[in-house]
Coordinates of C-alpha atoms and ligand atoms in Angstrom, one line a residue:
M22 CA -7.6 -5.3 20.6
R23 CA -6.0 -2.0 21.0
V24 CA -6.2 -0.9 17.6
A25 CA -3.8 2.7 16.7
A26 CA -5.8 3.8 13.6
C27 CA -3.3 6.8 11.4
L28 CA -6.0 7.6 8.4
H29 CA -7.5 10.5 6.6
V30 CA -9.9 11.6 9.3
T31 CA -13.3 11.5 7.3
T32 CA -16.7 10.8 7.4
E33 CA -16.1 7.3 5.5
T34 CA -12.9 6.8 8.2
A35 CA -15.3 7.4 11.2
N36 CA -17.6 4.5 10.1
L37 CA -14.9 2.4 9.8
M38 CA -13.4 3.5 13.4
R39 CA -17.3 2.7 14.6
T40 CA -17.4 -0.9 12.5
L41 CA -14.3 -1.7 15.0
A42 CA -15.8 -0.4 17.8
A43 CA -18.6 -2.4 17.4
G44 CA -16.5 -5.3 16.8
G45 CA -14.9 -5.1 20.1
A46 CA -11.9 -3.3 19.3
D47 CA -10.6 -0.4 21.2
V48 CA -9.3 1.9 18.8
V49 CA -8.0 5.5 18.7
L50 CA -7.5 7.7 15.2
C51 CA -4.9 10.2 14.8
A52 CA -4.4 12.0 11.2
S53 CA -2.3 10.8 8.2
N54 CA -1.9 14.2 6.4
P55 CA -1.9 17.8 8.3
L56 CA -4.5 19.0 5.8
S57 CA -6.8 15.8 5.0
T58 CA -8.8 16.3 8.4
Q59 CA -12.8 17.0 8.4
D60 CA -13.2 18.5 11.6
D61 CA -16.4 18.1 12.1
A62 CA -16.0 14.2 11.8
A63 CA -12.9 14.1 14.3
A64 CA -15.7 16.1 16.4
A65 CA -18.1 13.6 16.2
L66 CA -16.0 10.4 16.7
V67 CA -15.0 12.0 20.3
A68 CA -18.5 13.8 21.3
E69 CA -21.3 11.3 20.0
Y70 CA -19.0 8.0 19.7
G71 CA -16.5 8.3 22.2
I72 CA -13.4 7.4 20.1
R73 CA -10.6 9.6 21.0
T74 CA -9.3 11.4 17.7
Y75 CA -6.5 13.2 17.6
A76 CA -6.4 15.7 14.7
I77 CA -6.8 19.2 13.6
K78 CA -7.1 19.7 9.6
G79 CA -3.9 22.6 9.3
E80 CA -1.7 21.1 12.4
D81 CA 1.9 21.6 11.8
T82 CA 4.4 19.2 11.1
E83 CA 5.2 19.3 15.6
T84 CA 1.3 18.5 16.2
Y85 CA 1.1 16.0 13.7
Y86 CA 3.7 13.9 14.8
A87 CA 2.5 14.5 18.9
H88 CA -0.9 13.4 17.6
I89 CA 1.0 10.1 16.3
D90 CA 2.7 9.5 19.5
A91 CA -0.8 9.9 21.2
A92 CA -1.9 7.3 19.3
I93 CA 1.6 5.2 19.9
D94 CA 0.9 6.1 23.8
H95 CA -2.4 3.5 23.4
R96 CA 0.1 1.0 23.1
P97 CA -1.6 -1.0 20.0
Q98 CA -1.6 -4.3 19.1
V99 CA -2.3 -3.5 16.1
T100 CA -1.9 -0.9 13.8
M101 CA -3.9 0.7 10.9
D102 CA -1.6 3.0 8.6
D103 CA -2.4 5.3 5.7
G104 CA 1.5 6.3 4.6
A105 CA 3.2 3.6 7.0
D106 CA 3.7 6.9 9.8
V107 CA 3.2 4.7 12.7
V108 CA 4.9 1.6 12.0
G109 CA 8.0 4.1 10.4
R110 CA 7.7 6.0 14.0
I111 CA 7.3 2.6 16.4
H112 CA 10.5 1.3 14.5
A113 CA 13.1 4.8 14.6
E114 CA 11.5 6.7 17.6
R115 CA 9.4 4.8 20.0
T116 CA 10.5 1.1 20.1
E117 CA 9.4 0.5 23.4
A118 CA 5.8 0.3 21.6
L119 CA 7.2 -3.0 19.3
A120 CA 7.0 -5.5 21.4
G121 CA 3.3 -5.1 22.1
V122 CA 2.2 -4.8 18.4
M123 CA 1.2 -8.3 17.0
G124 CA 0.6 -6.8 13.3
G125 CA -0.8 -3.9 11.3
T126 CA -2.8 -3.3 8.0
E127 CA -1.4 -0.4 5.5
E128 CA -3.9 1.4 3.3
T129 CA -1.9 2.9 0.3
T130 CA 0.7 2.1 -2.6
T131 CA 3.2 5.3 -0.4
G132 CA 2.9 3.4 2.3
V133 CA 3.1 -0.8 0.8
I134 CA 6.7 0.8 -0.4
R135 CA 7.9 2.0 2.4
L136 CA 6.9 -1.1 4.4
R137 CA 8.8 -3.3 1.6
A138 CA 11.7 -0.9 1.7
M139 CA 11.8 -1.9 5.9
A140 CA 11.4 -5.7 4.8
A141 CA 14.1 -5.5 2.4
E142 CA 16.6 -4.0 5.1
G143 CA 15.3 -6.5 7.5
E144 CA 13.8 -3.8 9.8
L145 CA 10.7 -4.6 9.9
R146 CA 9.5 -6.2 12.7
F147 CA 5.9 -7.3 12.8
P148 CA 3.9 -8.6 10.1
I149 CA 1.6 -6.0 8.0
V150 CA -1.1 -6.5 5.3
S151 CA -1.2 -4.6 2.5
V152 CA -4.8 -3.7 1.9
N153 CA -3.5 -1.7 -1.3
D154 CA -2.8 -4.7 -3.0
A155 CA -6.6 -5.8 -2.9
L156 CA -8.0 -6.1 -6.1
T157 CA -11.2 -4.1 -4.5
K158 CA -9.1 -1.6 -3.3
H159 CA -7.0 -0.1 -5.6
L160 CA -8.8 -1.2 -8.4
F161 CA -12.0 1.2 -7.6
D162 CA -10.0 3.8 -4.6
N163 CA -6.9 4.4 -6.6
R164 CA -8.9 4.8 -10.2
Y165 CA -12.3 6.1 -9.5
G166 CA -11.7 7.4 -6.1
T167 CA -8.6 9.4 -6.9
G168 CA -9.5 10.2 -10.3
Q169 CA -12.7 11.5 -9.4
S170 CA -11.8 13.4 -6.0
T171 CA -8.3 15.0 -7.5
L172 CA -10.4 16.6 -10.4
D173 CA -13.2 17.1 -7.9
G174 CA -10.3 19.2 -5.6
V175 CA -8.6 20.8 -8.0
I176 CA -12.3 22.4 -9.3
R177 CA -13.4 23.4 -6.0
A178 CA -10.3 25.6 -5.0
T179 CA -10.1 27.1 -8.1
N180 CA -13.6 27.2 -10.0
R181 CA -11.5 26.7 -13.4
L182 CA -13.4 25.1 -16.5
I183 CA -11.4 22.3 -17.1
A184 CA -12.7 21.8 -20.6
G185 CA -10.3 22.9 -23.5
R186 CA -7.4 22.9 -21.3
T187 CA -4.2 21.2 -20.8
V188 CA -4.3 18.8 -17.7
V189 CA -0.8 17.0 -17.5
I190 CA -0.4 14.6 -14.7
S191 CA 3.0 12.8 -13.8
G192 CA 2.5 8.9 -13.1
Y193 CA 0.5 6.7 -14.8
G194 CA -0.2 4.4 -11.8
W195 CA -4.0 3.4 -11.1
C196 CA -4.1 6.7 -9.6
G197 CA -3.0 8.6 -12.5
K198 CA -5.0 6.7 -14.8
G199 CA -8.1 7.6 -13.0
A200 CA -7.3 11.2 -12.9
A201 CA -6.5 10.9 -16.0
M202 CA -9.3 9.4 -17.4
R203 CA -11.9 12.1 -15.5
A204 CA -9.8 15.1 -17.2
D205 CA -10.5 13.4 -20.5
G206 CA -14.1 13.1 -19.2
L207 CA -14.5 16.7 -18.5
G208 CA -12.8 17.9 -22.3
A209 CA -9.1 18.3 -20.9
H210 CA -6.3 17.7 -23.5
V211 CA -4.4 15.0 -21.3
V212 CA -1.1 14.7 -21.1
I213 CA 1.1 12.0 -19.0
C214 CA 4.5 12.2 -17.7
E215 CA 5.6 8.6 -16.9
V216 CA 9.2 6.8 -16.7
D217 CA 8.0 3.4 -16.9
P218 CA 7.7 2.4 -20.8
L219 CA 4.9 0.2 -20.0
K220 CA 2.6 2.3 -18.4
A221 CA 3.7 4.9 -20.7
L222 CA 2.5 2.9 -23.4
E223 CA -0.5 1.8 -21.7
A224 CA -1.4 5.6 -22.1
V225 CA -0.7 6.4 -25.6
M226 CA -3.0 3.7 -26.5
D227 CA -5.7 4.9 -23.8
G228 CA -5.6 8.2 -26.2
H229 CA -3.4 10.5 -24.0
R230 CA 0.0 12.5 -25.3
V231 CA 3.1 11.4 -23.6
M232 CA 6.1 13.2 -23.2
P233 CA 8.6 14.3 -20.9
A234 CA 8.3 16.5 -17.8
A235 CA 10.3 19.0 -19.3
E236 CA 8.2 19.4 -22.4
A237 CA 5.1 19.2 -20.4
A238 CA 6.1 21.7 -18.3
A239 CA 5.6 24.5 -21.1
Q240 CA 1.6 22.8 -22.1
A241 CA 0.2 22.7 -18.6
D242 CA -2.7 24.9 -17.8
V243 CA -3.2 22.6 -14.7
W244 CA -0.3 19.9 -13.5
I245 CA -1.1 17.0 -11.3
T246 CA 1.2 14.6 -10.1
V247 CA 0.6 11.4 -8.3
T248 CA 4.0 9.6 -8.7
G249 CA 4.9 8.9 -5.0
D250 CA 8.5 10.3 -6.0
V251 CA 10.0 13.3 -4.8
N252 CA 10.6 16.6 -7.0
V253 CA 8.7 15.7 -10.1
I254 CA 8.0 19.6 -10.7
D255 CA 11.4 21.3 -10.1
A256 CA 13.8 24.2 -11.2
T257 CA 13.8 23.1 -15.0
M258 CA 9.9 22.9 -15.4
F259 CA 9.0 25.9 -13.2
E260 CA 11.3 27.5 -15.8
A261 CA 9.2 26.5 -18.7
M262 CA 5.8 26.9 -17.3
K263 CA 3.4 29.8 -18.6
D264 CA 1.7 32.2 -16.7
G265 CA -1.1 31.2 -14.8
A266 CA -0.3 27.5 -14.6
I267 CA -2.4 25.7 -11.4
I268 CA 0.0 23.0 -9.8
C269 CA -0.9 20.3 -7.4
N270 CA -0.3 17.0 -6.1
S271 CA -2.6 13.5 -5.2
G272 CA 0.7 11.2 -4.1
H273 CA 0.6 10.5 -0.7
F274 CA 3.5 12.7 0.5
N275 CA 3.8 16.7 -0.3
V276 CA 7.5 16.0 -2.1
E277 CA 6.5 15.6 -5.4
I278 CA 6.2 19.3 -5.9
N279 CA 9.9 21.4 -5.2
I280 CA 8.0 24.0 -3.3
A281 CA 11.0 25.3 -1.7
Y282 CA 12.5 26.1 -5.0
L283 CA 9.5 28.0 -5.8
R284 CA 9.4 30.0 -2.7
E285 CA 13.1 30.9 -2.9
K286 CA 12.5 32.1 -6.7
A287 CA 9.0 34.2 -5.9
V288 CA 9.2 37.7 -5.7
S289 CA 5.8 37.7 -4.0
V290 CA 3.7 34.9 -2.7
R291 CA -0.4 35.8 -1.6
E292 CA -3.0 33.2 -1.1
V293 CA -5.5 34.3 -3.5
R294 CA -8.5 31.6 -2.6
P295 CA -8.5 29.0 0.2
L296 CA -5.6 26.8 -0.2
V297 CA -4.5 28.8 -3.5
E298 CA -1.3 30.3 -3.2
E299 CA 0.0 32.3 -6.1
F300 CA 3.7 32.5 -6.6
T301 CA 5.0 35.7 -8.5
L302 CA 8.1 35.0 -10.2
A303 CA 11.0 37.8 -11.4
D304 CA 9.4 37.7 -15.0
G305 CA 6.0 38.2 -13.9
R306 CA 4.8 34.9 -14.6
R307 CA 2.2 33.8 -12.0
I308 CA 2.3 29.9 -10.8
Y309 CA -0.8 29.0 -8.2
L310 CA 0.0 25.6 -6.4
L311 CA -2.9 24.3 -4.5
A312 CA -2.9 23.0 -0.7
D313 CA 0.8 23.5 -0.5
G314 CA 1.6 20.5 -2.6
R315 CA -0.6 18.1 0.1
L316 CA -3.0 15.9 -1.2
V317 CA -5.8 18.0 -3.2
N318 CA -8.3 15.8 -3.0
L319 CA -8.6 15.9 0.8
A320 CA -7.4 19.1 1.3
C321 CA -9.8 20.5 -1.4
A322 CA -12.4 18.0 -1.5
E323 CA -13.7 15.5 1.1
G324 CA -11.4 12.7 -0.7
H325 CA -13.0 9.4 -2.1
P326 CA -16.7 9.1 -1.5
A327 CA -18.3 6.9 0.7
N328 CA -19.3 4.4 -2.3
V329 CA -15.9 3.8 -2.6
M330 CA -14.0 3.6 0.7
D331 CA -16.7 1.2 1.6
M332 CA -14.7 -1.1 -0.2
S333 CA -11.1 0.0 1.0
F334 CA -12.0 -0.3 4.3
A335 CA -14.0 -3.4 4.4
N336 CA -10.6 -4.3 3.5
Q337 CA -9.0 -3.2 6.2
A338 CA -11.6 -4.2 8.7
L339 CA -11.2 -7.9 7.9
S340 CA -7.5 -7.6 7.3
A341 CA -7.6 -6.4 10.8
E342 CA -9.5 -9.2 11.7
Y343 CA -7.3 -11.5 9.7
I344 CA -3.5 -10.2 11.3
V345 CA -5.3 -10.7 14.8
R346 CA -6.4 -14.4 14.1
N347 CA -3.3 -14.9 12.0
A348 CA -0.2 -12.8 13.5
S349 CA 1.5 -15.7 15.7
S350 CA 1.9 -17.4 12.4
L351 CA 3.4 -14.8 10.3
E352 CA 7.0 -13.8 10.0
P353 CA 7.1 -10.2 10.0
G354 CA 6.8 -9.0 6.2
V355 CA 4.3 -7.8 4.1
Y356 CA 1.3 -10.0 3.4
P357 CA -1.6 -9.7 0.7
V358 CA -4.9 -9.5 1.5
P359 CA -6.5 -13.0 1.5
E360 CA -8.2 -13.8 -2.3
D361 CA -11.4 -15.1 -0.2
I362 CA -12.0 -11.7 1.6
D363 CA -11.2 -9.6 -1.3
A364 CA -13.4 -11.8 -3.6
E365 CA -16.3 -11.6 -0.9
I366 CA -16.0 -7.8 -0.8
A367 CA -16.7 -7.6 -4.6
R368 CA -19.5 -10.0 -4.0
L369 CA -21.4 -8.0 -1.4
K370 CA -20.2 -4.9 -3.1
L371 CA -22.4 -5.9 -6.6
D372 CA -24.9 -6.9 -3.6
T373 CA -25.5 -3.5 -2.6
M374 CA -25.5 -2.2 -5.9
G375 CA -28.1 -4.7 -7.2
V376 CA -26.1 -6.4 -9.7
R377 CA -26.6 -9.8 -10.1
I378 CA -23.9 -11.7 -12.2
D379 CA -24.0 -15.6 -13.6
T380 CA -22.5 -18.4 -12.3
L381 CA -20.7 -21.3 -14.4
T382 CA -22.7 -24.2 -15.3
E383 CA -20.9 -27.9 -14.2
E384 CA -20.3 -28.3 -17.9
Q385 CA -18.3 -25.0 -18.1
Q386 CA -16.7 -25.6 -14.9
A387 CA -15.5 -28.9 -16.1
Y388 CA -14.2 -27.6 -19.4
L389 CA -12.1 -25.0 -17.8
S390 CA -10.5 -27.7 -15.9
S391 CA -10.0 -29.6 -18.5
W392 CA -6.8 -29.9 -20.8
R393 CA -8.5 -32.7 -23.5
E394 CA -10.7 -30.5 -26.0
G395 CA -9.1 -28.0 -28.1
T396 CA -9.9 -27.2 -31.9
V397 CA -13.0 -28.7 -32.8
Ligands
ADE275 N1 -8.0 8.4 0.8 C1 -8.9 8.9 -0.1 N2 -10.0 9.3 0.2 C2 -10.4 9.0 1.6 C3 -11.8 9.2 2.4 N3 -13.0 9.5 1.7 N4 -11.5 8.9 4.0 C4 -10.5 8.1 4.2 N5 -9.4 8.1 3.2 C5 -9.3 8.2 2.1

């Protein structure tokens, strides 16, 4: 099968590509973010494994889409996205490639939201498995992966002590929860900004302070956005921010911080460390933006470690196989990862960690499927 994968080009992704190739796929890879590529991993894929890879760390938007087009030129039968840029482009600009695609997979929350919007408008033309919805993906990758790699990115970029500082996190989905947990573990005072009352309540009972972004702005030493929505840090917040505040994003797209506003208001801008830009405002306050508002965990660190990406990419590989076997009987739409795949990945992961668990006795199994026994 010809597969076009558009993923963060990391060592973990390189091993997914090797896995697909070992399974017989004719695979090409392009980047799913202009700043997340590990150039050594890209080069090794080409030089040592013969896998065509279109990705350069720091590529401009034109090159980014030229690379996506190169992957589409491969005439994929299966797409594998992280953010839905390949699927979006095939449906909008490269419609000649549509007929050849039997189905695809999608890695991340933002991509799944885009695909569901396409499906709701009747635009989506082939079935896609939402890898993100697998429990062995979002409960671990989004929570523990994003949690650790986001703080890792902030720390590697700035070399700041987190203990005793106020870390504001916008968004309390699985990624926000993970980042909050790790900031808390490092000794930060964590403040959560959230629009969903249920998630906000969870944040309160997890022990965090919760408040509107306009109030949090004056307190943030470090501000991490991870909402998936636009202009989460906007004009009012910039006006209230402390001198020295560090702002960054760990959501998929670089839309969460209104960087255009910040650039317009700045009287001077300079790079003080790699991927750390200092914006000085007219009143003398300095705001530090990491990685141009792109994914801080992948741009300033190495993304999630292999021992959580293994589960995400097991879901990718097995979902790709599933779509190949089942696409002909699936209508266009967004489909969950089959539960048996999810459960098998959890079982295998426990195995690799040397963790053994109990199984239900026959008596216990029978009890759970019976309604006859109540209070005794
Ligand atoms: N997303 C987050 N971390 C990643 C990694 N290490 N490789 C690929 N995609 C990722």
